Amino acid sequence: MSEPVSITVAHGDGIGPEIMAATLHILEQSGAALKIETIEIGEKVYLAGNSSGIEESSWESLRRTKVFLKAPITTPQGGGFKSLNVTVRKTLGLYANVRPCVSYHPFVQTKHPGMDVVIVRENEEDVYGGIEYRQTDQVTQCLKLISRPGSEKIVRYAFEYARRNNRKKVTCFTKDNIMKITDGLFHKVFDEIATQYPEIENEHWIVDIGAAKLADTPTAFDCVVMPNLYGDVLSDVAAQIAGSVGLAGSANIGEKVAMFEAIHGSAPRRAGQNLANPSGLLLGAVMMLVHINQTEAAERVHNAWLRTMEDGVHTYDIYKEGISKEKVGTKEFAEAVVQRLGQSPQILKSAKYQKVERKAAPEETVTIIRTKAKKELVGVDVFLDWSAGSASELGMAISGLDAGDLKLGTISNRGVKVWPGGHAETFCSDHWRCRFLPQIEGSIIGPEEIVSLLKRLNEAGYDSIKTENLYNFDGERGYSLDQGA
Ligand code: NAD
């Protein structure tokens, strides 16, 4: 037997302790070599006055073992309690959320027999920075951040995952027909990295039609990689349409630490009754065994579990008269899996995992080194909180101001160009973007010109709520144009 690997385990709340006990029992019997450190997280910790739901000492265990098997927890209702999942994910830099969504037809009811899709969701960026502002009486803003290193890490992870798991295709979903710079970067990085994996097919879909296709014909997809928000929504959709939310596990992978869990919550109403299905957490634990390279144990557990599904030994949530054979509780289900360790499924595809060559540094996630682009300041957008009239009145007034070395180019409202020109039908809020460009077209400006412009606007009584500098990078425009411009 190999050297035991230390892992950190949290038993969680609600059904958590029962499904964790069942999972650990199966792992113990499978020959997995594990040394368990237990930590307390969740409701008790929250209610003891720790708003993050996790003690300082628990972070030490996680940093030591670098592997976290986590049961679901209950986030108490009411304000002030931060989501532990988000805290753990961000603190430990768990940039990849991996969720296999598989149907187990004909043993578990599903609308999509044959579905076997893995959603790889970027987990740190996009709108999940939670950087939001109310800027005017009428308008709020959320910042969407997509970085090149963040996109490279997740896209590379998706291709490496596909290669390791013998997957044939990686699909990318974005909305780069609208968000040409942010989603455009994600798509561009996808295209660049895809060329390094010629044996794996690649394709890109706009997320709306891609999502529709995924919900309708999931068998058209294999691995799907996407930015955070689309991944959040579509990983739930994919798990649900596989017919098996209670059966899905997930991995949150970082460069140093990884966390494994079921996708469902703590189902408090089912707690303490020996009813809950431990399969989601168990399949999360299988991903953990693969991650720590105990692939034989991972295969033994996964195949015994598949065989249990085939034999119709089901918990209440998936039990169906005519399909299932025996309705069992949490403990009995675990025992049924233990009895089948060493067996394989007869109809469902059996699980096969490849060992991963461990590299000293996570080479596969290293950012491609390139020279820094030449950045030139070519203008500024000044956003005004203004509600004293129409777009043309604002345009007239501001273009009449002495703006120093800059001149007013356009005004837009919520992205639509309203001056010069514009249409009477366009609804205008109190949030105006005034784009200032150099008096001499194509010249480069300095920050002092922006400061002086803001001063003049302020003196003229305008409420500038924010500015965005307009840059070119290696001569390429680094800002979007107005809609209708
Ligand atoms: P939930 O997933 O806990 O439960 C929804 C329903 O699904 C349950 O009522 C139950 O009927 C069924 N169910 C879920 N898991 C099951 C299982 N293993 N076996 C059998 N049936 C199962 O969602 P919820 O009720 O919205 O949330 C309950 C609590 O869980 C909340 O406090 C929420 O914050 C928390 N939560 C935690 C996590 C996590 O820790 N990762 C994730 C989601 C929700």
Short mmCIF file of C-alpha atoms and ligand atoms in Angstrom, two decimals:
data_model
loop_
_atom_site.label_atom_id
_atom_site.label_comp_id
_atom_site.label_asym_id
_atom_site.label_seq_id
_atom_site.Cartn_x
_atom_site.Cartn_y
_atom_site.Cartn_z
CA MET A 1 0.00 0.00 0.00
CA SER A 2 1.24 3.51 -0.78
CA GLU A 3 2.17 6.06 1.91
CA PRO A 4 -0.95 7.59 3.47
CA VAL A 5 -1.78 11.03 2.12
CA SER A 6 -3.02 13.61 4.64
CA ILE A 7 -6.37 15.15 3.83
CA THR A 8 -8.56 17.64 5.71
CA VAL A 9 -12.15 16.58 6.26
CA ALA A 10 -15.13 18.69 7.36
CA HIS A 11 -18.34 16.85 8.28
CA GLY A 12 -20.56 19.89 7.73
CA ASP A 13 -24.20 20.40 8.72
CA GLY A 14 -27.61 18.85 8.09
CA ILE A 15 -27.12 15.60 6.17
CA GLY A 16 -23.36 16.36 6.01
CA PRO A 17 -22.21 14.15 8.93
CA GLU A 18 -24.21 11.15 7.65
CA ILE A 19 -23.02 11.31 4.05
CA MET A 20 -19.46 12.00 5.17
CA ALA A 21 -19.50 8.96 7.52
CA ALA A 22 -20.79 6.82 4.62
CA THR A 23 -18.17 8.19 2.23
CA LEU A 24 -15.27 7.73 4.67
CA HIS A 25 -16.43 4.16 5.41
CA ILE A 26 -16.30 3.31 1.69
CA LEU A 27 -12.91 5.02 1.27
CA GLU A 28 -11.49 3.11 4.25
CA GLN A 29 -12.65 -0.22 2.85
CA SER A 30 -11.40 0.59 -0.65
CA GLY A 31 -7.73 0.53 0.24
CA ALA A 32 -7.28 4.28 -0.19
CA ALA A 33 -4.28 5.37 1.88
CA LEU A 34 -5.48 8.44 3.76
CA LYS A 35 -4.59 10.18 7.00
CA ILE A 36 -7.49 12.32 8.08
CA GLU A 37 -7.39 15.67 9.86
CA THR A 38 -10.85 16.79 10.90
CA ILE A 39 -11.91 20.43 11.07
CA GLU A 40 -15.13 22.10 12.14
CA ILE A 41 -16.77 24.49 9.67
CA GLY A 42 -20.24 25.85 9.07
CA GLU A 43 -23.24 26.56 11.24
CA LYS A 44 -21.65 26.01 14.68
CA VAL A 45 -18.68 28.19 13.77
CA TYR A 46 -20.94 30.91 12.34
CA LEU A 47 -23.19 30.89 15.39
CA ALA A 48 -20.18 31.00 17.72
CA GLY A 49 -19.59 34.47 16.28
CA ASN A 50 -17.19 33.80 13.41
CA SER A 51 -18.84 35.43 10.38
CA SER A 52 -16.69 33.50 7.90
CA GLY A 53 -17.77 30.06 9.19
CA ILE A 54 -14.21 28.80 9.52
CA GLU A 55 -11.63 29.07 12.35
CA GLU A 56 -8.09 30.34 11.85
CA SER A 57 -6.69 26.93 12.94
CA SER A 58 -8.62 25.21 10.13
CA TRP A 59 -6.72 27.23 7.53
CA GLU A 60 -3.50 25.77 8.96
CA SER A 61 -4.77 22.24 8.36
CA LEU A 62 -5.78 23.12 4.80
CA ARG A 63 -2.42 24.69 4.06
CA ARG A 64 -0.69 21.61 5.48
CA THR A 65 -2.66 18.88 3.71
CA LYS A 66 -3.63 20.88 0.58
CA VAL A 67 -6.56 18.50 0.04
CA PHE A 68 -10.03 19.23 1.40
CA LEU A 69 -12.98 16.85 1.41
CA LYS A 70 -15.93 18.95 2.46
CA ALA A 71 -19.50 17.99 3.34
CA PRO A 72 -22.25 20.56 2.68
CA ILE A 73 -22.83 23.21 5.29
CA THR A 74 -25.75 25.40 6.30
CA THR A 75 -25.29 29.14 5.92
CA PRO A 76 -27.48 30.67 8.64
CA GLN A 77 -30.24 32.97 7.39
CA GLY A 78 -29.91 36.68 7.97
CA GLY A 79 -27.25 39.21 7.22
CA GLY A 80 -23.60 39.24 8.13
CA PHE A 81 -22.69 35.62 7.34
CA LYS A 82 -20.30 35.29 4.45
CA SER A 83 -20.53 32.33 2.10
CA LEU A 84 -17.92 29.84 3.25
CA ASN A 85 -17.66 28.36 -0.22
CA VAL A 86 -16.73 31.71 -1.72
CA THR A 87 -14.30 32.43 1.14
CA VAL A 88 -12.50 29.09 0.77
CA ARG A 89 -12.45 29.31 -3.02
CA LYS A 90 -11.00 32.82 -3.06
CA THR A 91 -8.62 32.49 -0.13
CA LEU A 92 -7.03 29.34 -1.50
CA GLY A 93 -7.08 30.44 -5.15
CA LEU A 94 -9.26 27.53 -6.33
CA TYR A 95 -9.48 28.74 -9.91
CA ALA A 96 -11.10 25.73 -11.58
CA ASN A 97 -14.48 24.26 -10.75
CA VAL A 98 -14.89 20.89 -12.41
CA ARG A 99 -18.26 19.22 -12.49
CA PRO A 100 -18.89 15.99 -14.38
CA CYS A 101 -22.58 15.68 -15.31
CA VAL A 102 -23.38 12.10 -16.25
CA SER A 103 -26.63 10.26 -16.81
CA TYR A 104 -26.93 6.68 -15.57
CA HIS A 105 -29.61 5.49 -17.96
CA PRO A 106 -31.42 3.07 -17.70
CA PHE A 107 -30.78 2.81 -13.96
CA VAL A 108 -31.58 6.39 -12.99
CA GLN A 109 -34.36 8.27 -14.77
CA THR A 110 -33.07 10.95 -17.14
CA LYS A 111 -34.28 12.93 -20.13
CA HIS A 112 -30.87 12.55 -21.74
CA PRO A 113 -29.53 9.00 -21.91
CA GLY A 114 -25.89 9.06 -22.93
CA MET A 115 -25.15 12.49 -21.43
CA ASP A 116 -21.56 12.71 -20.23
CA VAL A 117 -20.47 16.34 -20.03
CA VAL A 118 -17.82 17.94 -17.85
CA ILE A 119 -18.28 21.61 -17.08
CA VAL A 120 -15.03 23.44 -16.33
CA ARG A 121 -15.92 26.79 -14.79
CA GLU A 122 -13.50 29.63 -14.13
CA ASN A 123 -13.90 30.24 -10.44
CA GLU A 124 -12.22 33.51 -9.44
CA GLU A 125 -12.87 36.27 -11.96
CA ASP A 126 -15.69 37.75 -14.01
CA VAL A 127 -18.36 39.53 -11.96
CA TYR A 128 -17.56 37.42 -8.88
CA GLY A 129 -15.10 39.97 -7.54
CA GLY A 130 -18.29 41.49 -6.15
CA ILE A 131 -17.02 44.95 -7.10
CA GLU A 132 -20.24 46.94 -7.31
CA TYR A 133 -21.25 50.57 -7.00
CA ARG A 134 -24.32 52.70 -6.99
CA GLN A 135 -23.17 55.63 -9.08
CA THR A 136 -26.18 57.85 -9.57
CA ASP A 137 -29.72 57.99 -8.33
CA GLN A 138 -30.74 55.63 -11.12
CA VAL A 139 -27.73 53.58 -12.09
CA THR A 140 -25.70 50.79 -10.45
CA GLN A 141 -22.59 49.10 -11.78
CA CYS A 142 -20.83 45.74 -11.39
CA LEU A 143 -17.30 45.29 -12.60
CA LYS A 144 -16.54 42.33 -14.86
CA LEU A 145 -12.86 41.46 -14.82
CA ILE A 146 -11.34 38.88 -17.15
CA SER A 147 -7.55 38.54 -17.08
CA ARG A 148 -5.19 36.88 -19.51
CA PRO A 149 -3.42 34.77 -16.84
CA GLY A 150 -6.80 33.78 -15.33
CA SER A 151 -8.13 32.75 -18.75
CA GLU A 152 -4.93 30.90 -19.64
CA LYS A 153 -5.02 28.91 -16.38
CA ILE A 154 -8.60 27.75 -16.78
CA VAL A 155 -8.44 27.02 -20.51
CA ARG A 156 -5.20 25.08 -20.10
CA TYR A 157 -6.74 23.20 -17.19
CA ALA A 158 -9.69 22.22 -19.40
CA PHE A 159 -7.43 20.87 -22.17
CA GLU A 160 -5.19 19.05 -19.68
CA TYR A 161 -8.28 17.54 -18.06
CA ALA A 162 -9.55 16.44 -21.48
CA ARG A 163 -6.19 14.87 -22.34
CA ARG A 164 -5.91 13.02 -19.00
CA ASN A 165 -9.46 11.75 -19.15
CA ASN A 166 -9.43 10.74 -22.76
CA ARG A 167 -12.00 13.33 -23.73
CA LYS A 168 -12.26 14.17 -27.40
CA LYS A 169 -13.48 17.75 -27.52
CA VAL A 170 -13.31 20.99 -25.56
CA THR A 171 -16.00 23.62 -26.22
CA CYS A 172 -15.76 27.22 -25.10
CA PHE A 173 -18.85 29.34 -24.32
CA THR A 174 -18.60 33.15 -24.26
CA LYS A 175 -20.66 36.18 -25.23
CA ASP A 176 -17.92 37.85 -27.23
CA ASN A 177 -20.31 39.18 -29.87
CA ILE A 178 -21.31 41.70 -27.17
CA MET A 179 -18.36 41.78 -24.74
CA LYS A 180 -15.64 41.91 -27.36
CA ILE A 181 -12.85 42.89 -25.00
CA THR A 182 -13.53 40.77 -21.86
CA ASP A 183 -15.18 37.64 -23.30
CA GLY A 184 -13.19 38.34 -26.46
CA LEU A 185 -9.99 37.82 -24.47
CA PHE A 186 -11.27 34.53 -23.02
CA HIS A 187 -12.16 33.32 -26.52
CA LYS A 188 -8.83 34.45 -27.97
CA VAL A 189 -6.89 32.65 -25.23
CA PHE A 190 -9.02 29.55 -25.89
CA ASP A 191 -8.08 29.64 -29.59
CA GLU A 192 -4.40 30.12 -28.78
CA ILE A 193 -4.20 27.27 -26.27
CA ALA A 194 -6.33 24.93 -28.39
CA THR A 195 -3.59 24.88 -31.04
CA GLN A 196 -1.28 23.24 -28.49
CA TYR A 197 -3.66 20.25 -28.21
CA PRO A 198 -4.09 19.18 -31.84
CA GLU A 199 -5.45 15.76 -30.86
CA ILE A 200 -8.41 17.35 -29.06
CA GLU A 201 -11.19 18.88 -31.11
CA ASN A 202 -12.12 22.44 -30.15
CA GLU A 203 -15.04 24.74 -30.87
CA HIS A 204 -16.60 27.96 -29.62
CA TRP A 205 -20.28 28.75 -29.16
CA ILE A 206 -21.95 32.00 -28.18
CA VAL A 207 -23.26 31.16 -24.71
CA ASP A 208 -26.97 31.74 -25.40
CA ILE A 209 -27.31 29.30 -28.28
CA GLY A 210 -24.67 27.06 -26.67
CA ALA A 211 -26.74 26.85 -23.49
CA ALA A 212 -29.86 26.05 -25.50
CA LYS A 213 -28.02 23.28 -27.35
CA LEU A 214 -26.56 21.93 -24.09
CA ALA A 215 -30.02 21.74 -22.51
CA ASP A 216 -31.52 20.15 -25.62
CA THR A 217 -28.75 17.87 -26.95
CA PRO A 218 -26.11 17.46 -24.23
CA THR A 219 -24.60 14.54 -26.11
CA ALA A 220 -23.20 17.11 -28.58
CA PHE A 221 -20.74 18.21 -25.86
CA ASP A 222 -17.82 16.63 -24.05
CA CYS A 223 -15.83 19.20 -21.96
CA VAL A 224 -17.17 22.76 -21.81
CA VAL A 225 -15.02 25.59 -20.44
CA MET A 226 -16.45 29.00 -19.61
CA PRO A 227 -16.11 32.16 -17.58
CA ASN A 228 -17.46 32.22 -14.03
CA LEU A 229 -21.04 33.48 -14.38
CA TYR A 230 -22.02 31.31 -17.36
CA GLY A 231 -20.34 28.36 -15.63
CA ASP A 232 -22.23 28.97 -12.40
CA VAL A 233 -25.58 28.87 -14.18
CA LEU A 234 -24.83 26.15 -16.71
CA SER A 235 -23.13 23.71 -14.34
CA ASP A 236 -26.39 23.57 -12.37
CA VAL A 237 -28.43 23.23 -15.56
CA ALA A 238 -26.16 20.42 -16.78
CA ALA A 239 -26.32 18.55 -13.45
CA GLN A 240 -30.09 18.91 -13.33
CA ILE A 241 -30.77 17.69 -16.86
CA ALA A 242 -28.50 14.70 -16.36
CA GLY A 243 -31.28 13.78 -13.92
CA SER A 244 -28.95 13.45 -11.01
CA VAL A 245 -28.32 16.59 -8.94
CA GLY A 246 -28.01 14.34 -5.89
CA LEU A 247 -25.40 12.26 -7.69
CA ALA A 248 -22.97 14.93 -8.84
CA GLY A 249 -19.65 15.67 -7.19
CA SER A 250 -17.34 18.55 -7.95
CA ALA A 251 -13.72 19.59 -7.60
CA ASN A 252 -12.37 23.06 -6.93
CA ILE A 253 -8.77 23.07 -8.06
CA GLY A 254 -6.05 25.57 -7.19
CA GLU A 255 -2.34 25.62 -7.83
CA LYS A 256 -1.66 24.57 -4.24
CA VAL A 257 -4.89 23.36 -2.66
CA ALA A 258 -7.94 21.49 -3.97
CA MET A 259 -11.40 21.03 -2.48
CA PHE A 260 -13.85 18.22 -3.26
CA GLU A 261 -17.55 18.14 -2.45
CA ALA A 262 -21.08 17.22 -3.51
CA ILE A 263 -22.92 19.85 -5.48
CA HIS A 264 -26.03 19.78 -3.29
CA GLY A 265 -26.52 21.52 0.04
CA SER A 266 -27.08 20.33 3.60
CA ALA A 267 -30.78 19.40 3.06
CA PRO A 268 -31.63 20.10 6.72
CA ARG A 269 -35.11 18.57 6.41
CA ARG A 270 -33.56 15.19 5.64
CA ALA A 271 -30.94 15.32 8.36
CA GLY A 272 -30.54 12.65 11.03
CA GLN A 273 -32.91 10.16 9.38
CA ASN A 274 -30.48 7.91 7.54
CA LEU A 275 -32.19 8.95 4.30
CA ALA A 276 -29.66 11.05 2.39
CA ASN A 277 -27.86 9.85 -0.71
CA PRO A 278 -24.08 9.98 -0.15
CA SER A 279 -23.32 9.57 -3.88
CA GLY A 280 -22.50 13.21 -4.70
CA LEU A 281 -19.93 13.43 -1.93
CA LEU A 282 -18.60 9.97 -2.77
CA LEU A 283 -18.07 10.96 -6.41
CA GLY A 284 -16.37 14.14 -5.17
CA ALA A 285 -14.12 11.86 -3.09
CA VAL A 286 -13.36 9.79 -6.22
CA MET A 287 -12.14 12.99 -7.91
CA MET A 288 -10.00 13.60 -4.82
CA LEU A 289 -8.43 10.12 -5.07
CA VAL A 290 -7.57 10.82 -8.71
CA HIS A 291 -6.11 14.19 -7.70
CA ILE A 292 -3.79 12.56 -5.13
CA ASN A 293 -2.90 9.91 -7.69
CA GLN A 294 -4.57 6.99 -5.87
CA THR A 295 -6.15 5.95 -9.13
CA GLU A 296 -6.59 2.26 -8.26
CA ALA A 297 -8.66 3.18 -5.21
CA ALA A 298 -10.57 5.76 -7.31
CA GLU A 299 -11.45 3.09 -9.88
CA ARG A 300 -12.43 0.53 -7.20
CA VAL A 301 -14.78 2.98 -5.49
CA HIS A 302 -16.25 4.40 -8.69
CA ASN A 303 -16.84 1.01 -10.27
CA ALA A 304 -18.37 -0.45 -7.10
CA TRP A 305 -20.68 2.56 -6.96
CA LEU A 306 -21.66 2.15 -10.64
CA ARG A 307 -22.41 -1.50 -9.96
CA THR A 308 -24.57 -0.53 -6.97
CA MET A 309 -26.52 1.82 -9.26
CA GLU A 310 -26.96 -0.98 -11.81
CA ASP A 311 -28.10 -3.43 -9.13
CA GLY A 312 -30.93 -1.02 -8.33
CA VAL A 313 -29.85 -0.39 -4.73
CA HIS A 314 -31.08 3.20 -4.46
CA THR A 315 -31.74 5.84 -1.83
CA TYR A 316 -35.17 7.47 -1.70
CA ASP A 317 -34.25 10.40 -3.96
CA ILE A 318 -33.58 8.25 -7.02
CA TYR A 319 -35.71 5.24 -6.14
CA LYS A 320 -38.28 4.49 -8.88
CA GLU A 321 -40.75 1.63 -8.85
CA GLY A 322 -40.02 -0.65 -11.82
CA ILE A 323 -36.42 0.54 -12.21
CA SER A 324 -34.99 0.27 -8.70
CA LYS A 325 -34.77 -3.02 -6.80
CA GLU A 326 -34.21 -2.01 -3.19
CA LYS A 327 -34.83 1.25 -1.31
CA VAL A 328 -32.06 1.77 1.23
CA GLY A 329 -30.87 4.31 3.76
CA THR A 330 -27.52 6.11 3.81
CA LYS A 331 -25.70 3.45 5.84
CA GLU A 332 -27.12 0.50 3.90
CA PHE A 333 -26.21 2.18 0.63
CA ALA A 334 -22.62 2.59 1.81
CA GLU A 335 -22.56 -1.06 2.84
CA ALA A 336 -23.88 -2.09 -0.60
CA VAL A 337 -21.01 -0.18 -2.26
CA VAL A 338 -18.46 -1.76 0.11
CA GLN A 339 -19.78 -5.23 -0.78
CA ARG A 340 -19.20 -4.46 -4.47
CA LEU A 341 -15.62 -3.19 -4.12
CA GLY A 342 -13.63 -5.10 -6.72
CA GLN A 343 -16.64 -5.43 -9.05
CA SER A 344 -17.32 -3.47 -12.21
CA PRO A 345 -20.51 -2.28 -13.86
CA GLN A 346 -21.89 -4.58 -16.56
CA ILE A 347 -23.76 -2.06 -18.71
CA LEU A 348 -22.59 1.41 -17.67
CA LYS A 349 -19.12 2.42 -18.79
CA SER A 350 -16.58 1.46 -16.15
CA ALA A 351 -14.30 4.09 -14.69
CA LYS A 352 -10.66 4.17 -15.72
CA TYR A 353 -8.21 6.77 -14.45
CA GLN A 354 -4.70 7.61 -15.49
CA LYS A 355 -1.98 8.47 -13.05
CA VAL A 356 -0.63 11.98 -13.51
CA GLU A 357 3.07 12.67 -13.70
CA ARG A 358 3.50 15.07 -10.80
CA LYS A 359 5.60 18.03 -11.75
CA ALA A 360 7.53 19.95 -9.13
CA ALA A 361 5.93 23.18 -10.29
CA PRO A 362 2.44 23.24 -11.82
CA GLU A 363 4.00 23.65 -15.24
CA GLU A 364 0.75 23.06 -17.03
CA THR A 365 -0.68 26.26 -15.56
CA VAL A 366 2.32 28.50 -16.22
CA THR A 367 1.43 31.69 -18.02
CA ILE A 368 2.88 32.12 -21.49
CA ILE A 369 5.57 34.76 -21.12
CA ARG A 370 5.31 37.58 -23.57
CA THR A 371 6.64 41.10 -23.78
CA LYS A 372 4.48 43.78 -22.24
CA ALA A 373 2.44 45.71 -24.78
CA LYS A 374 3.18 49.40 -25.31
CA LYS A 375 0.42 51.33 -23.58
CA GLU A 376 -0.58 54.82 -24.77
CA LEU A 377 -3.17 57.13 -23.21
CA VAL A 378 -5.33 58.40 -26.07
CA GLY A 379 -8.37 59.85 -24.34
CA VAL A 380 -10.67 59.65 -21.36
CA ASP A 381 -14.30 58.81 -20.63
CA VAL A 382 -15.77 61.00 -17.92
CA PHE A 383 -19.04 59.75 -16.45
CA LEU A 384 -21.45 62.40 -15.24
CA ASP A 385 -24.42 62.22 -12.90
CA TRP A 386 -26.70 64.66 -14.69
CA SER A 387 -30.44 65.00 -15.08
CA ALA A 388 -30.94 68.62 -16.09
CA GLY A 389 -32.02 68.08 -19.68
CA SER A 390 -31.64 66.21 -22.95
CA ALA A 391 -28.61 64.65 -24.60
CA SER A 392 -28.31 67.49 -27.10
CA GLU A 393 -28.43 70.08 -24.30
CA LEU A 394 -25.64 68.28 -22.47
CA GLY A 395 -23.63 67.95 -25.68
CA MET A 396 -24.01 71.65 -26.47
CA ALA A 397 -23.07 72.71 -22.94
CA ILE A 398 -20.02 70.47 -22.59
CA SER A 399 -18.66 71.03 -26.07
CA GLY A 400 -18.81 74.74 -25.26
CA LEU A 401 -16.55 74.31 -22.25
CA ASP A 402 -12.83 74.97 -22.47
CA ALA A 403 -11.57 71.39 -22.17
CA GLY A 404 -7.88 72.28 -22.57
CA ASP A 405 -6.01 69.92 -24.87
CA LEU A 406 -9.03 67.64 -25.06
CA LYS A 407 -12.33 67.95 -26.89
CA LEU A 408 -15.67 66.25 -26.44
CA GLY A 409 -15.97 63.43 -28.98
CA THR A 410 -19.22 61.66 -28.17
CA ILE A 411 -21.74 61.22 -25.38
CA SER A 412 -23.40 57.90 -24.72
CA ASN A 413 -26.01 56.78 -22.26
CA ARG A 414 -25.83 53.15 -21.03
CA GLY A 415 -23.58 52.45 -24.00
CA VAL A 416 -25.74 54.00 -26.75
CA LYS A 417 -24.41 57.04 -28.58
CA VAL A 418 -26.77 59.97 -28.00
CA TRP A 419 -24.58 62.91 -29.08
CA PRO A 420 -23.78 64.12 -31.70
CA GLY A 421 -26.84 62.88 -33.53
CA GLY A 422 -28.82 60.36 -31.52
CA HIS A 423 -32.45 59.33 -31.71
CA ALA A 424 -35.36 60.83 -29.84
CA GLU A 425 -36.59 57.32 -28.93
CA THR A 426 -33.45 56.38 -26.94
CA PHE A 427 -34.19 56.31 -23.23
CA CYS A 428 -31.60 58.24 -21.23
CA SER A 429 -30.85 57.69 -17.56
CA ASP A 430 -28.96 60.12 -15.31
CA HIS A 431 -25.65 58.34 -16.10
CA TRP A 432 -23.77 59.89 -19.05
CA ARG A 433 -20.47 58.88 -20.56
CA CYS A 434 -18.62 61.80 -22.16
CA ARG A 435 -15.72 60.67 -24.31
CA PHE A 436 -12.90 63.21 -24.55
CA LEU A 437 -10.25 62.87 -27.22
CA PRO A 438 -7.13 64.96 -28.03
CA GLN A 439 -7.70 68.21 -29.92
CA ILE A 440 -5.09 66.98 -32.38
CA GLU A 441 -6.42 63.68 -33.62
CA GLY A 442 -4.28 60.64 -32.90
CA SER A 443 -1.96 62.37 -30.40
CA ILE A 444 -1.09 60.92 -27.03
CA ILE A 445 -2.16 62.69 -23.84
CA GLY A 446 -0.83 62.73 -20.29
CA PRO A 447 -2.65 62.30 -16.94
CA GLU A 448 -2.32 66.02 -16.19
CA GLU A 449 -4.69 66.78 -19.07
CA ILE A 450 -7.31 64.56 -17.45
CA VAL A 451 -6.84 66.23 -14.07
CA SER A 452 -7.22 69.65 -15.66
CA LEU A 453 -10.36 68.53 -17.54
CA LEU A 454 -11.94 67.24 -14.32
CA LYS A 455 -11.13 70.53 -12.64
CA ARG A 456 -12.85 72.50 -15.40
CA LEU A 457 -15.90 70.22 -15.33
CA ASN A 458 -16.10 70.62 -11.58
CA GLU A 459 -15.84 74.40 -11.83
CA ALA A 460 -18.65 74.37 -14.39
CA GLY A 461 -20.83 72.53 -11.86
CA TYR A 462 -20.76 69.01 -13.32
CA ASP A 463 -20.75 65.95 -11.03
CA SER A 464 -18.06 63.64 -12.46
CA ILE A 465 -18.68 60.27 -10.84
CA LYS A 466 -15.84 58.36 -12.45
CA THR A 467 -13.34 58.30 -15.26
CA GLU A 468 -12.00 55.53 -17.45
CA ASN A 469 -8.75 56.12 -19.27
CA LEU A 470 -8.70 55.16 -22.94
CA TYR A 471 -5.56 53.27 -23.91
CA ASN A 472 -4.14 51.76 -27.02
CA PHE A 473 -1.97 48.67 -26.54
CA ASP A 474 0.65 48.25 -29.27
CA GLY A 475 -1.50 50.59 -31.32
CA GLU A 476 -4.63 48.46 -30.87
CA ARG A 477 -7.72 50.07 -29.37
CA GLY A 478 -8.21 48.92 -25.76
CA TYR A 479 -11.74 50.27 -25.26
CA SER A 480 -15.11 49.67 -26.81
CA LEU A 481 -16.88 52.05 -29.16
CA ASP A 482 -20.33 53.43 -28.43
CA GLN A 483 -23.24 51.37 -29.74
CA GLY A 484 -24.44 53.15 -32.84
CA ALA A 485 -21.10 54.95 -33.21
P1 NAD B 1 -30.13 21.35 -0.78
O1 NAD B 1 -29.31 20.88 -1.91
O2 NAD B 1 -29.53 21.22 0.56
O3 NAD B 1 -31.49 20.54 -0.75
C1 NAD B 1 -32.55 20.63 -1.68
C2 NAD B 1 -33.37 19.35 -1.65
O4 NAD B 1 -32.68 18.36 -2.40
C3 NAD B 1 -33.52 18.75 -0.26
O5 NAD B 1 -34.67 19.19 0.41
C4 NAD B 1 -33.60 17.27 -0.53
O6 NAD B 1 -34.92 16.89 -0.82
C5 NAD B 1 -32.76 17.09 -1.78
N1 NAD B 1 -31.40 16.61 -1.49
C6 NAD B 1 -30.24 17.32 -1.55
N2 NAD B 1 -29.19 16.54 -1.31
C7 NAD B 1 -29.68 15.31 -1.13
C8 NAD B 1 -29.08 14.06 -0.83
N3 NAD B 1 -27.75 13.92 -0.71
N4 NAD B 1 -29.86 13.00 -0.69
C9 NAD B 1 -31.19 13.10 -0.81
N5 NAD B 1 -31.83 14.23 -1.08
C10 NAD B 1 -31.07 15.34 -1.24
O7 NAD B 1 -30.54 22.87 -1.06
P2 NAD B 1 -31.24 23.95 -0.11
O8 NAD B 1 -32.40 23.30 0.65
O9 NAD B 1 -31.52 25.07 -0.99
O10 NAD B 1 -30.11 24.41 0.90
C11 NAD B 1 -30.00 23.92 2.25
C12 NAD B 1 -28.76 24.51 2.90
O11 NAD B 1 -27.59 24.06 2.21
C13 NAD B 1 -28.69 26.04 2.89
O12 NAD B 1 -28.25 26.48 4.15
C14 NAD B 1 -27.67 26.34 1.82
O13 NAD B 1 -26.98 27.54 2.10
C15 NAD B 1 -26.75 25.16 1.95
N6 NAD B 1 -25.95 24.85 0.74
C16 NAD B 1 -24.68 24.45 0.94
C17 NAD B 1 -23.89 24.07 -0.13
C18 NAD B 1 -22.48 23.63 0.15
O14 NAD B 1 -22.08 23.55 1.28
N7 NAD B 1 -21.70 23.32 -0.88
C19 NAD B 1 -24.40 24.09 -1.44
C20 NAD B 1 -25.74 24.48 -1.63
C21 NAD B 1 -26.52 24.84 -0.53
#
